[in-house]
Amino acid sequence: MSLIEIDDLVVEFRTPRGTVRALAGATLHASAGERIAIVGESGSGKSTIGTAIGALLPANGGFAGGTVRVDGVDVGTLDRPGLRRLRRETLGFIPQDPIATLNPTMRVGGQLALVVRDLGGDASRAALAQLLEEVQIADPADVLRRFPHQLSGGMAQRVAIAIAMARRPRILIADEPTAALDANVRREVLKLVFEAAEQTGATVVWLSHDLDAVAKWCRRVAVMYRGRIVEDGPTASVLEAPEHPYTQSLLAAMPSRLRRGVEVRTYTEMLASQAGEPDDAEVGA
Ligand SMILES: Nc1ncnc2c1ncn2[C@@H]1O[C@H](COP(=O)(O)OP(=O)(O)OP(=O)(O)O)[C@@H](O)[C@H]1O
Ligand SMILES: [Mg+2]
């Protein structure tokens, strides 16, 4: 049994324009201690699969088929206390947009204290400052007093990592920091995420756009396309000898590979030239 078992998962969102199928039969298994990157173009379903692990879908979304099991337990069958336990004891999330997910009306210190108290830990100023020091925040006393809107993007990501890691989660789900972060800050944030996971032995599921960083941090990569995992294997072999045509086009579109003279053509263009328009991801509109 794997720690995470996602099988044939279908997730749909209700929208005014009809039902959007965000996951269309996605399958992924992850063992304890593994670091897996999930890559794929915008809208392929990365954030959806990440949130589905904790049954934390937005209110207009729901499971429409398949299963998600954590430690063998089907998260779709858990009642509220069961879900709360799963999220509190097993999962840590580093969201794509940390400022939006932090409580805007509460200072950083207050939010950290809530998490730490919930775990029965030490919520003294010194202990909270220590948590921020662990994520390389140079002036923790000052940051504890700030409201989320007073944080830079990189600082907010560090706070989000501190909050996630305070729980010592067995599974850390990290959504790619928004493009708003500059390259250096993103590198530092990633380093923090993987070093923190290394220390606690957490399994990492990292949802990413950045294949070069994936090659650096993860031995395994899964490629998503239109709500399915279309390729999954050791990073070295997926990047060097991709089997699925979508992965091939994803790699061809990478800037670093561009420099090596690989032809650039998007997968959609490639499909269009082969077999007309690809079918649309929306159903029941
Ligand atoms: N709350 C929502 N309501 C309606 N549709 C949604 C919602 N969340 C996601 N979707 C749709 O589901 C699909 C998958 O979205 P998702 O956010 O998982 O993609 P992603 O791979 O994380 O993209 P990105 O790289 O831009 O973060 C997209 O078509 C998206 O528009
Ligand atoms: Mg996303």
PDB file of C-alpha atoms and ligand atoms in Angstrom:
ATOM      1  CA  MET A   1       0.000   0.000   0.000  1.00  0.00           C
ATOM      2  CA  SER A   2       1.324   3.443  -0.919  1.00  0.00           C
ATOM      3  CA  LEU A   3       0.957   6.468   1.347  1.00  0.00           C
ATOM      4  CA  ILE A   4      -1.028   8.304  -1.352  1.00  0.00           C
ATOM      5  CA  GLU A   5      -3.159   6.388  -3.840  1.00  0.00           C
ATOM      6  CA  ILE A   6      -5.097   8.415  -6.387  1.00  0.00           C
ATOM      7  CA  ASP A   7      -6.996   6.171  -8.789  1.00  0.00           C
ATOM      8  CA  ASP A   8      -8.992   7.222 -11.856  1.00  0.00           C
ATOM      9  CA  LEU A   9      -9.933  10.440 -10.086  1.00  0.00           C
ATOM     10  CA  VAL A  10     -12.552  12.626 -11.714  1.00  0.00           C
ATOM     11  CA  VAL A  11     -13.182  16.121 -10.330  1.00  0.00           C
ATOM     12  CA  GLU A  12     -15.750  18.510 -11.712  1.00  0.00           C
ATOM     13  CA  PHE A  13     -16.527  22.159 -11.030  1.00  0.00           C
ATOM     14  CA  ARG A  14     -19.928  23.744 -11.477  1.00  0.00           C
ATOM     15  CA  THR A  15     -19.722  27.066 -13.251  1.00  0.00           C
ATOM     16  CA  PRO A  16     -22.321  29.394 -14.776  1.00  0.00           C
ATOM     17  CA  ARG A  17     -21.158  28.121 -18.159  1.00  0.00           C
ATOM     18  CA  GLY A  18     -21.651  24.466 -17.259  1.00  0.00           C
ATOM     19  CA  THR A  19     -19.548  21.730 -15.746  1.00  0.00           C
ATOM     20  CA  VAL A  20     -15.776  21.880 -16.041  1.00  0.00           C
ATOM     21  CA  ARG A  21     -13.996  18.562 -15.744  1.00  0.00           C
ATOM     22  CA  ALA A  22     -10.688  19.443 -14.093  1.00  0.00           C
ATOM     23  CA  LEU A  23      -9.548  15.857 -13.504  1.00  0.00           C
ATOM     24  CA  ALA A  24     -10.567  13.244 -16.039  1.00  0.00           C
ATOM     25  CA  GLY A  25      -9.341   9.970 -14.551  1.00  0.00           C
ATOM     26  CA  ALA A  26      -6.021  10.862 -12.915  1.00  0.00           C
ATOM     27  CA  THR A  27      -3.942   8.112 -11.322  1.00  0.00           C
ATOM     28  CA  LEU A  28      -0.893   8.627  -9.107  1.00  0.00           C
ATOM     29  CA  HIS A  29       0.601   6.611  -6.254  1.00  0.00           C
ATOM     30  CA  ALA A  30       3.280   7.935  -3.917  1.00  0.00           C
ATOM     31  CA  SER A  31       5.274   6.166  -1.222  1.00  0.00           C
ATOM     32  CA  ALA A  32       6.455   7.550   2.096  1.00  0.00           C
ATOM     33  CA  GLY A  33       9.452   9.856   1.720  1.00  0.00           C
ATOM     34  CA  GLU A  34       9.154  10.243  -2.059  1.00  0.00           C
ATOM     35  CA  ARG A  35       9.549  13.624  -3.773  1.00  0.00           C
ATOM     36  CA  ILE A  36       7.330  13.855  -6.796  1.00  0.00           C
ATOM     37  CA  ALA A  37       6.894  16.785  -9.112  1.00  0.00           C
ATOM     38  CA  ILE A  38       3.729  17.135 -11.136  1.00  0.00           C
ATOM     39  CA  VAL A  39       4.244  19.271 -14.206  1.00  0.00           C
ATOM     40  CA  GLY A  40       1.865  20.382 -16.917  1.00  0.00           C
ATOM     41  CA  GLU A  41       0.549  23.465 -18.611  1.00  0.00           C
ATOM     42  CA  SER A  42      -1.752  25.957 -16.920  1.00  0.00           C
ATOM     43  CA  GLY A  43      -5.205  24.445 -16.417  1.00  0.00           C
ATOM     44  CA  SER A  44      -4.002  20.834 -16.709  1.00  0.00           C
ATOM     45  CA  GLY A  45      -5.251  20.075 -13.187  1.00  0.00           C
ATOM     46  CA  LYS A  46      -2.162  20.302 -10.967  1.00  0.00           C
ATOM     47  CA  SER A  47      -3.709  22.423  -8.205  1.00  0.00           C
ATOM     48  CA  THR A  48      -6.879  20.369  -8.364  1.00  0.00           C
ATOM     49  CA  ILE A  49      -5.050  17.082  -7.802  1.00  0.00           C
ATOM     50  CA  GLY A  50      -3.084  18.704  -4.968  1.00  0.00           C
ATOM     51  CA  THR A  51      -6.159  19.941  -3.146  1.00  0.00           C
ATOM     52  CA  ALA A  52      -8.014  16.670  -3.825  1.00  0.00           C
ATOM     53  CA  ILE A  53      -5.502  14.825  -1.616  1.00  0.00           C
ATOM     54  CA  GLY A  54      -6.967  16.674   1.361  1.00  0.00           C
ATOM     55  CA  ALA A  55     -10.506  16.793  -0.050  1.00  0.00           C
ATOM     56  CA  LEU A  56     -10.006  20.565   0.014  1.00  0.00           C
ATOM     57  CA  LEU A  57     -11.639  21.384  -3.303  1.00  0.00           C
ATOM     58  CA  PRO A  58     -13.247  24.798  -3.777  1.00  0.00           C
ATOM     59  CA  ALA A  59     -16.934  24.825  -2.828  1.00  0.00           C
ATOM     60  CA  ASN A  60     -18.157  24.527  -6.433  1.00  0.00           C
ATOM     61  CA  GLY A  61     -16.091  21.381  -7.014  1.00  0.00           C
ATOM     62  CA  GLY A  62     -16.543  17.745  -6.140  1.00  0.00           C
ATOM     63  CA  PHE A  63     -15.368  14.188  -6.753  1.00  0.00           C
ATOM     64  CA  ALA A  64     -17.269  12.671  -9.664  1.00  0.00           C
ATOM     65  CA  GLY A  65     -15.466   9.345  -9.875  1.00  0.00           C
ATOM     66  CA  GLY A  66     -12.434   7.397  -8.693  1.00  0.00           C
ATOM     67  CA  THR A  67     -10.786   7.521  -5.286  1.00  0.00           C
ATOM     68  CA  VAL A  68      -8.131   9.256  -3.215  1.00  0.00           C
ATOM     69  CA  ARG A  69      -6.659   7.143  -0.430  1.00  0.00           C
ATOM     70  CA  VAL A  70      -4.224   8.372   2.182  1.00  0.00           C
ATOM     71  CA  ASP A  71      -2.755   5.612   4.353  1.00  0.00           C
ATOM     72  CA  GLY A  72      -5.348   3.308   2.811  1.00  0.00           C
ATOM     73  CA  VAL A  73      -8.271   5.482   3.901  1.00  0.00           C
ATOM     74  CA  ASP A  74     -10.625   6.793   1.202  1.00  0.00           C
ATOM     75  CA  VAL A  75     -10.733  10.548   1.914  1.00  0.00           C
ATOM     76  CA  GLY A  76     -14.069  10.800   0.093  1.00  0.00           C
ATOM     77  CA  THR A  77     -15.710   8.755   2.858  1.00  0.00           C
ATOM     78  CA  LEU A  78     -14.318  10.707   5.820  1.00  0.00           C
ATOM     79  CA  ASP A  79     -16.704  12.684   8.033  1.00  0.00           C
ATOM     80  CA  ARG A  80     -15.804  16.208   9.208  1.00  0.00           C
ATOM     81  CA  PRO A  81     -13.750  15.148  12.252  1.00  0.00           C
ATOM     82  CA  GLY A  82     -11.958  12.555  10.111  1.00  0.00           C
ATOM     83  CA  LEU A  83     -11.090  15.156   7.479  1.00  0.00           C
ATOM     84  CA  ARG A  84      -9.945  17.566  10.143  1.00  0.00           C
ATOM     85  CA  ARG A  85      -7.653  14.911  11.605  1.00  0.00           C
ATOM     86  CA  LEU A  86      -6.233  14.105   8.163  1.00  0.00           C
ATOM     87  CA  ARG A  87      -5.500  17.757   7.420  1.00  0.00           C
ATOM     88  CA  ARG A  88      -4.125  18.448  10.868  1.00  0.00           C
ATOM     89  CA  GLU A  89      -2.046  15.339  11.427  1.00  0.00           C
ATOM     90  CA  THR A  90      -0.931  14.222   7.989  1.00  0.00           C
ATOM     91  CA  LEU A  91      -1.068  16.983   5.406  1.00  0.00           C
ATOM     92  CA  GLY A  92       0.714  20.267   4.950  1.00  0.00           C
ATOM     93  CA  PHE A  93      -0.148  22.664   2.145  1.00  0.00           C
ATOM     94  CA  ILE A  94       1.955  25.415   0.703  1.00  0.00           C
ATOM     95  CA  PRO A  95      -0.552  27.223  -1.471  1.00  0.00           C
ATOM     96  CA  GLN A  96      -0.005  28.747  -4.893  1.00  0.00           C
ATOM     97  CA  ASP A  97      -1.040  32.163  -3.577  1.00  0.00           C
ATOM     98  CA  PRO A  98      -0.109  32.385   0.112  1.00  0.00           C
ATOM     99  CA  ILE A  99      -1.273  35.967   0.642  1.00  0.00           C
ATOM    100  CA  ALA A 100      -4.770  35.020  -0.491  1.00  0.00           C
ATOM    101  CA  THR A 101      -4.897  32.011   1.818  1.00  0.00           C
ATOM    102  CA  LEU A 102      -3.592  33.738   4.933  1.00  0.00           C
ATOM    103  CA  ASN A 103      -6.280  35.372   7.069  1.00  0.00           C
ATOM    104  CA  PRO A 104      -6.138  39.057   6.021  1.00  0.00           C
ATOM    105  CA  THR A 105      -7.479  40.340   9.346  1.00  0.00           C
ATOM    106  CA  MET A 106      -4.997  38.560  11.580  1.00  0.00           C
ATOM    107  CA  ARG A 107      -1.340  39.272  12.184  1.00  0.00           C
ATOM    108  CA  VAL A 108       1.198  36.615  11.164  1.00  0.00           C
ATOM    109  CA  GLY A 109       1.966  35.901  14.828  1.00  0.00           C
ATOM    110  CA  GLY A 110      -1.691  35.267  15.616  1.00  0.00           C
ATOM    111  CA  GLN A 111      -2.074  32.858  12.694  1.00  0.00           C
ATOM    112  CA  LEU A 112       1.053  30.920  13.589  1.00  0.00           C
ATOM    113  CA  ALA A 113      -0.027  30.794  17.232  1.00  0.00           C
ATOM    114  CA  LEU A 114      -3.385  29.269  16.253  1.00  0.00           C
ATOM    115  CA  VAL A 115      -1.669  26.441  14.389  1.00  0.00           C
ATOM    116  CA  VAL A 116       0.851  25.785  17.122  1.00  0.00           C
ATOM    117  CA  ARG A 117      -1.774  25.808  19.917  1.00  0.00           C
ATOM    118  CA  ASP A 118      -3.954  23.477  17.885  1.00  0.00           C
ATOM    119  CA  LEU A 119      -1.048  21.027  17.975  1.00  0.00           C
ATOM    120  CA  GLY A 120      -0.547  21.547  21.706  1.00  0.00           C
ATOM    121  CA  GLY A 121       2.809  23.241  21.094  1.00  0.00           C
ATOM    122  CA  ASP A 122       4.615  26.240  22.552  1.00  0.00           C
ATOM    123  CA  ALA A 123       3.032  29.442  21.183  1.00  0.00           C
ATOM    124  CA  SER A 124       5.261  31.868  23.062  1.00  0.00           C
ATOM    125  CA  ARG A 125       6.718  34.788  21.075  1.00  0.00           C
ATOM    126  CA  ALA A 126      10.166  33.196  21.225  1.00  0.00           C
ATOM    127  CA  ALA A 127       8.891  29.863  19.921  1.00  0.00           C
ATOM    128  CA  LEU A 128       6.971  31.532  17.069  1.00  0.00           C
ATOM    129  CA  ALA A 129      10.007  33.627  16.176  1.00  0.00           C
ATOM    130  CA  GLN A 130      12.054  30.426  16.091  1.00  0.00           C
ATOM    131  CA  LEU A 131       9.612  28.949  13.529  1.00  0.00           C
ATOM    132  CA  LEU A 132      10.142  31.990  11.319  1.00  0.00           C
ATOM    133  CA  GLU A 133      13.902  31.769  11.756  1.00  0.00           C
ATOM    134  CA  GLU A 134      13.752  28.206  10.455  1.00  0.00           C
ATOM    135  CA  VAL A 135      12.408  29.571   7.168  1.00  0.00           C
ATOM    136  CA  GLN A 136      15.200  32.141   7.053  1.00  0.00           C
ATOM    137  CA  ILE A 137      13.192  35.190   8.018  1.00  0.00           C
ATOM    138  CA  ALA A 138      15.813  37.618   9.258  1.00  0.00           C
ATOM    139  CA  ASP A 139      13.634  39.808  11.450  1.00  0.00           C
ATOM    140  CA  PRO A 140      11.030  37.443  12.904  1.00  0.00           C
ATOM    141  CA  ALA A 141       9.792  39.756  15.663  1.00  0.00           C
ATOM    142  CA  ASP A 142       8.847  42.354  13.072  1.00  0.00           C
ATOM    143  CA  VAL A 143       7.210  39.840  10.710  1.00  0.00           C
ATOM    144  CA  LEU A 144       5.127  38.336  13.545  1.00  0.00           C
ATOM    145  CA  ARG A 145       3.503  41.765  13.993  1.00  0.00           C
ATOM    146  CA  ARG A 146       2.619  42.222  10.319  1.00  0.00           C
ATOM    147  CA  PHE A 147      -0.651  41.590   8.531  1.00  0.00           C
ATOM    148  CA  PRO A 148      -0.517  39.452   5.367  1.00  0.00           C
ATOM    149  CA  HIS A 149      -0.885  42.437   3.025  1.00  0.00           C
ATOM    150  CA  GLN A 150       2.272  43.883   4.545  1.00  0.00           C
ATOM    151  CA  LEU A 151       4.338  40.905   3.364  1.00  0.00           C
ATOM    152  CA  SER A 152       6.191  40.620   0.064  1.00  0.00           C
ATOM    153  CA  GLY A 153       5.385  37.558  -2.068  1.00  0.00           C
ATOM    154  CA  GLY A 154       8.564  35.780  -1.025  1.00  0.00           C
ATOM    155  CA  MET A 155       7.995  36.579   2.648  1.00  0.00           C
ATOM    156  CA  ALA A 156       4.406  35.323   2.466  1.00  0.00           C
ATOM    157  CA  GLN A 157       5.664  32.049   0.952  1.00  0.00           C
ATOM    158  CA  ARG A 158       8.114  31.677   3.820  1.00  0.00           C
ATOM    159  CA  VAL A 159       5.333  32.272   6.340  1.00  0.00           C
ATOM    160  CA  ALA A 160       3.172  29.708   4.519  1.00  0.00           C
ATOM    161  CA  ILE A 161       6.034  27.203   4.694  1.00  0.00           C
ATOM    162  CA  ALA A 162       6.493  27.909   8.417  1.00  0.00           C
ATOM    163  CA  ILE A 163       2.773  27.325   9.008  1.00  0.00           C
ATOM    164  CA  ALA A 164       2.769  24.119   6.955  1.00  0.00           C
ATOM    165  CA  MET A 165       5.927  22.732   8.549  1.00  0.00           C
ATOM    166  CA  ALA A 166       4.846  23.614  12.107  1.00  0.00           C
ATOM    167  CA  ARG A 167       2.558  20.609  11.812  1.00  0.00           C
ATOM    168  CA  ARG A 168       5.452  18.324  10.858  1.00  0.00           C
ATOM    169  CA  PRO A 169       3.249  16.876   8.095  1.00  0.00           C
ATOM    170  CA  ARG A 170       3.965  13.454   6.630  1.00  0.00           C
ATOM    171  CA  ILE A 171       2.781  14.733   3.260  1.00  0.00           C
ATOM    172  CA  LEU A 172       3.699  18.181   2.028  1.00  0.00           C
ATOM    173  CA  ILE A 173       1.822  19.483  -0.977  1.00  0.00           C
ATOM    174  CA  ALA A 174       3.559  22.509  -2.437  1.00  0.00           C
ATOM    175  CA  ASP A 175       1.890  24.434  -5.219  1.00  0.00           C
ATOM    176  CA  GLU A 176       4.228  26.403  -7.404  1.00  0.00           C
ATOM    177  CA  PRO A 177       4.702  29.891  -6.012  1.00  0.00           C
ATOM    178  CA  THR A 178       3.091  32.389  -8.351  1.00  0.00           C
ATOM    179  CA  ALA A 179       5.111  33.847 -11.177  1.00  0.00           C
ATOM    180  CA  ALA A 180       5.118  37.087  -9.166  1.00  0.00           C
ATOM    181  CA  LEU A 181       8.149  35.800  -7.280  1.00  0.00           C
ATOM    182  CA  ASP A 182      11.438  36.625  -8.915  1.00  0.00           C
ATOM    183  CA  ALA A 183      13.756  33.774  -9.875  1.00  0.00           C
ATOM    184  CA  ASN A 184      16.104  34.145  -6.904  1.00  0.00           C
ATOM    185  CA  VAL A 185      13.321  34.206  -4.345  1.00  0.00           C
ATOM    186  CA  ARG A 186      11.698  31.175  -5.998  1.00  0.00           C
ATOM    187  CA  ARG A 187      14.970  29.274  -5.805  1.00  0.00           C
ATOM    188  CA  GLU A 188      15.330  30.111  -2.124  1.00  0.00           C
ATOM    189  CA  VAL A 189      11.738  29.166  -1.371  1.00  0.00           C
ATOM    190  CA  LEU A 190      12.160  25.819  -3.132  1.00  0.00           C
ATOM    191  CA  LYS A 191      15.355  25.101  -1.290  1.00  0.00           C
ATOM    192  CA  LEU A 192      13.512  25.768   1.974  1.00  0.00           C
ATOM    193  CA  VAL A 193      10.656  23.476   1.036  1.00  0.00           C
ATOM    194  CA  PHE A 194      12.891  20.555   0.150  1.00  0.00           C
ATOM    195  CA  GLU A 195      15.263  21.048   3.064  1.00  0.00           C
ATOM    196  CA  ALA A 196      12.360  21.211   5.500  1.00  0.00           C
ATOM    197  CA  ALA A 197      10.912  18.030   3.995  1.00  0.00           C
ATOM    198  CA  GLU A 198      14.303  16.348   4.163  1.00  0.00           C
ATOM    199  CA  GLN A 199      14.511  17.073   7.886  1.00  0.00           C
ATOM    200  CA  THR A 200      11.068  15.701   8.671  1.00  0.00           C
ATOM    201  CA  GLY A 201      11.069  12.873   6.109  1.00  0.00           C
ATOM    202  CA  ALA A 202       7.863  14.206   4.565  1.00  0.00           C
ATOM    203  CA  THR A 203       6.648  12.980   1.210  1.00  0.00           C
ATOM    204  CA  VAL A 204       6.581  15.958  -1.157  1.00  0.00           C
ATOM    205  CA  VAL A 205       4.139  16.478  -3.972  1.00  0.00           C
ATOM    206  CA  TRP A 206       5.283  19.580  -5.790  1.00  0.00           C
ATOM    207  CA  LEU A 207       3.100  21.119  -8.477  1.00  0.00           C
ATOM    208  CA  SER A 208       5.360  22.940 -10.863  1.00  0.00           C
ATOM    209  CA  HIS A 209       5.885  24.704 -14.162  1.00  0.00           C
ATOM    210  CA  ASP A 210       9.638  24.701 -13.858  1.00  0.00           C
ATOM    211  CA  LEU A 211      11.249  21.626 -15.430  1.00  0.00           C
ATOM    212  CA  ASP A 212      14.789  22.752 -14.705  1.00  0.00           C
ATOM    213  CA  ALA A 213      14.024  23.057 -10.998  1.00  0.00           C
ATOM    214  CA  VAL A 214      12.185  19.727 -11.112  1.00  0.00           C
ATOM    215  CA  ALA A 215      15.323  18.086 -12.497  1.00  0.00           C
ATOM    216  CA  LYS A 216      17.230  19.529  -9.572  1.00  0.00           C
ATOM    217  CA  TRP A 217      14.901  18.591  -6.721  1.00  0.00           C
ATOM    218  CA  CYS A 218      12.819  15.548  -7.651  1.00  0.00           C
ATOM    219  CA  ARG A 219      13.793  12.064  -8.726  1.00  0.00           C
ATOM    220  CA  ARG A 220      10.313  11.389  -9.996  1.00  0.00           C
ATOM    221  CA  VAL A 221       8.109  13.465 -12.234  1.00  0.00           C
ATOM    222  CA  ALA A 222       4.520  13.010 -13.354  1.00  0.00           C
ATOM    223  CA  VAL A 223       3.242  14.898 -16.380  1.00  0.00           C
ATOM    224  CA  MET A 224      -0.365  16.133 -16.438  1.00  0.00           C
ATOM    225  CA  TYR A 225      -2.321  16.943 -19.513  1.00  0.00           C
ATOM    226  CA  ARG A 226      -6.026  17.776 -19.564  1.00  0.00           C
ATOM    227  CA  GLY A 227      -6.801  16.243 -16.184  1.00  0.00           C
ATOM    228  CA  ARG A 228      -4.810  13.041 -16.546  1.00  0.00           C
ATOM    229  CA  ILE A 229      -1.328  11.886 -15.640  1.00  0.00           C
ATOM    230  CA  VAL A 230       0.014  11.013 -19.071  1.00  0.00           C
ATOM    231  CA  GLU A 231       3.561  10.106 -18.077  1.00  0.00           C
ATOM    232  CA  ASP A 232       5.161   9.210 -14.751  1.00  0.00           C
ATOM    233  CA  GLY A 233       8.684   8.020 -14.093  1.00  0.00           C
ATOM    234  CA  PRO A 234      12.235   8.813 -13.038  1.00  0.00           C
ATOM    235  CA  THR A 235      12.933  12.480 -13.814  1.00  0.00           C
ATOM    236  CA  ALA A 236      16.104  11.702 -15.716  1.00  0.00           C
ATOM    237  CA  SER A 237      14.393   9.352 -18.140  1.00  0.00           C
ATOM    238  CA  VAL A 238      11.222  11.437 -18.541  1.00  0.00           C
ATOM    239  CA  LEU A 239      13.272  14.533 -19.346  1.00  0.00           C
ATOM    240  CA  GLU A 240      15.817  12.814 -21.538  1.00  0.00           C
ATOM    241  CA  ALA A 241      13.531  10.388 -23.359  1.00  0.00           C
ATOM    242  CA  PRO A 242       9.892  11.459 -22.940  1.00  0.00           C
ATOM    243  CA  GLU A 243       7.393   8.934 -24.235  1.00  0.00           C
ATOM    244  CA  HIS A 244       4.207  10.963 -24.410  1.00  0.00           C
ATOM    245  CA  PRO A 245       3.990  13.535 -27.218  1.00  0.00           C
ATOM    246  CA  TYR A 246       2.728  16.141 -24.762  1.00  0.00           C
ATOM    247  CA  THR A 247       5.860  15.729 -22.621  1.00  0.00           C
ATOM    248  CA  GLN A 248       7.953  16.045 -25.754  1.00  0.00           C
ATOM    249  CA  SER A 249       6.304  19.340 -26.642  1.00  0.00           C
ATOM    250  CA  LEU A 250       6.524  20.575 -23.032  1.00  0.00           C
ATOM    251  CA  LEU A 251      10.253  19.936 -23.087  1.00  0.00           C
ATOM    252  CA  ALA A 252      10.622  21.545 -26.472  1.00  0.00           C
ATOM    253  CA  ALA A 253       8.986  24.698 -25.123  1.00  0.00           C
ATOM    254  CA  MET A 254      11.445  25.002 -22.232  1.00  0.00           C
ATOM    255  CA  PRO A 255      13.775  27.987 -22.553  1.00  0.00           C
ATOM    256  CA  SER A 256      16.879  26.066 -21.478  1.00  0.00           C
ATOM    257  CA  ARG A 257      16.150  23.451 -24.085  1.00  0.00           C
ATOM    258  CA  LEU A 258      15.454  26.148 -26.617  1.00  0.00           C
ATOM    259  CA  ARG A 259      19.073  27.121 -26.329  1.00  0.00           C
ATOM    260  CA  ARG A 260      19.950  23.602 -27.392  1.00  0.00           C
ATOM    261  CA  GLY A 261      18.053  24.247 -30.600  1.00  0.00           C
ATOM    262  CA  VAL A 262      15.002  22.053 -30.057  1.00  0.00           C
ATOM    263  CA  GLU A 263      12.033  22.924 -32.248  1.00  0.00           C
ATOM    264  CA  VAL A 264       9.319  24.897 -30.454  1.00  0.00           C
ATOM    265  CA  ARG A 265       5.755  23.943 -31.120  1.00  0.00           C
ATOM    266  CA  THR A 266       2.973  23.735 -28.570  1.00  0.00           C
ATOM    267  CA  TYR A 267       1.225  20.443 -28.107  1.00  0.00           C
ATOM    268  CA  THR A 268      -2.046  21.975 -29.231  1.00  0.00           C
ATOM    269  CA  GLU A 269      -0.404  23.121 -32.459  1.00  0.00           C
ATOM    270  CA  MET A 270       1.073  19.695 -32.961  1.00  0.00           C
ATOM    271  CA  LEU A 271      -2.271  17.940 -32.439  1.00  0.00           C
ATOM    272  CA  ALA A 272      -4.017  20.435 -34.706  1.00  0.00           C
ATOM    273  CA  SER A 273      -1.562  19.728 -37.493  1.00  0.00           C
ATOM    274  CA  GLN A 274      -2.028  15.984 -37.042  1.00  0.00           C
ATOM    275  CA  ALA A 275      -5.708  15.451 -36.450  1.00  0.00           C
ATOM    276  CA  GLY A 276      -7.696  18.656 -36.374  1.00  0.00           C
ATOM    277  CA  GLU A 277      -8.713  20.435 -33.174  1.00  0.00           C
ATOM    278  CA  PRO A 278      -8.251  18.545 -29.881  1.00  0.00           C
ATOM    279  CA  ASP A 279     -11.484  17.917 -27.992  1.00  0.00           C
ATOM    280  CA  ASP A 280     -12.399  20.509 -25.396  1.00  0.00           C
ATOM    281  CA  ALA A 281     -11.857  19.950 -21.669  1.00  0.00           C
ATOM    282  CA  GLU A 282     -15.303  21.310 -20.823  1.00  0.00           C
ATOM    283  CA  VAL A 283     -18.295  19.000 -20.685  1.00  0.00           C
ATOM    284  CA  GLY A 284     -22.021  19.554 -20.366  1.00  0.00           C
ATOM    285  CA  ALA A 285     -21.829  23.304 -21.052  1.00  0.00           C
TER     286      ALA A 285
HETATM  287  N1  LIG B   1     -12.971  26.746  -8.552  1.00  0.00           N
HETATM  288  C1  LIG B   1     -13.024  26.466  -9.857  1.00  0.00           C
HETATM  289  N2  LIG B   1     -14.158  26.678 -10.567  1.00  0.00           N
HETATM  290  C2  LIG B   1     -14.243  26.379 -11.869  1.00  0.00           C
HETATM  291  N3  LIG B   1     -13.253  25.837 -12.580  1.00  0.00           N
HETATM  292  C3  LIG B   1     -12.096  25.592 -11.942  1.00  0.00           C
HETATM  293  C4  LIG B   1     -11.922  25.895 -10.558  1.00  0.00           C
HETATM  294  N4  LIG B   1     -10.662  25.534 -10.196  1.00  0.00           N
HETATM  295  C5  LIG B   1     -10.079  25.042 -11.297  1.00  0.00           C
HETATM  296  N5  LIG B   1     -10.931  25.066 -12.348  1.00  0.00           N
HETATM  297  C6  LIG B   1     -10.661  24.592 -13.717  1.00  0.00           C
HETATM  298  O1  LIG B   1     -10.131  23.277 -13.621  1.00  0.00           O
HETATM  299  C7  LIG B   1      -9.064  23.098 -14.539  1.00  0.00           C
HETATM  300  C8  LIG B   1      -7.812  22.725 -13.801  1.00  0.00           C
HETATM  301  O2  LIG B   1      -7.407  23.816 -13.007  1.00  0.00           O
HETATM  302  P1  LIG B   1      -6.158  23.784 -12.045  1.00  0.00           P
HETATM  303  O3  LIG B   1      -6.184  25.041 -11.263  1.00  0.00           O
HETATM  304  O4  LIG B   1      -6.120  22.510 -11.288  1.00  0.00           O
HETATM  305  O5  LIG B   1      -4.944  23.805 -13.098  1.00  0.00           O
HETATM  306  P2  LIG B   1      -3.393  24.018 -12.830  1.00  0.00           P
HETATM  307  O6  LIG B   1      -2.686  22.949 -13.593  1.00  0.00           O
HETATM  308  O7  LIG B   1      -3.116  24.113 -11.380  1.00  0.00           O
HETATM  309  O8  LIG B   1      -3.118  25.421 -13.545  1.00  0.00           O
HETATM  310  P3  LIG B   1      -2.018  26.551 -13.170  1.00  0.00           P
HETATM  311  O9  LIG B   1      -0.719  26.016 -13.697  1.00  0.00           O
HETATM  312  O10 LIG B   1      -2.494  27.751 -13.914  1.00  0.00           O
HETATM  313  O11 LIG B   1      -2.003  26.739 -11.691  1.00  0.00           O
HETATM  314  C9  LIG B   1      -8.967  24.390 -15.336  1.00  0.00           C
HETATM  315  O12 LIG B   1      -9.758  24.228 -16.487  1.00  0.00           O
HETATM  316  C10 LIG B   1      -9.576  25.405 -14.404  1.00  0.00           C
HETATM  317  O13 LIG B   1     -10.148  26.479 -15.119  1.00  0.00           O
HETATM  318 MG    MG B   2      -2.338  25.609 -10.152  1.00  0.00          MG
END
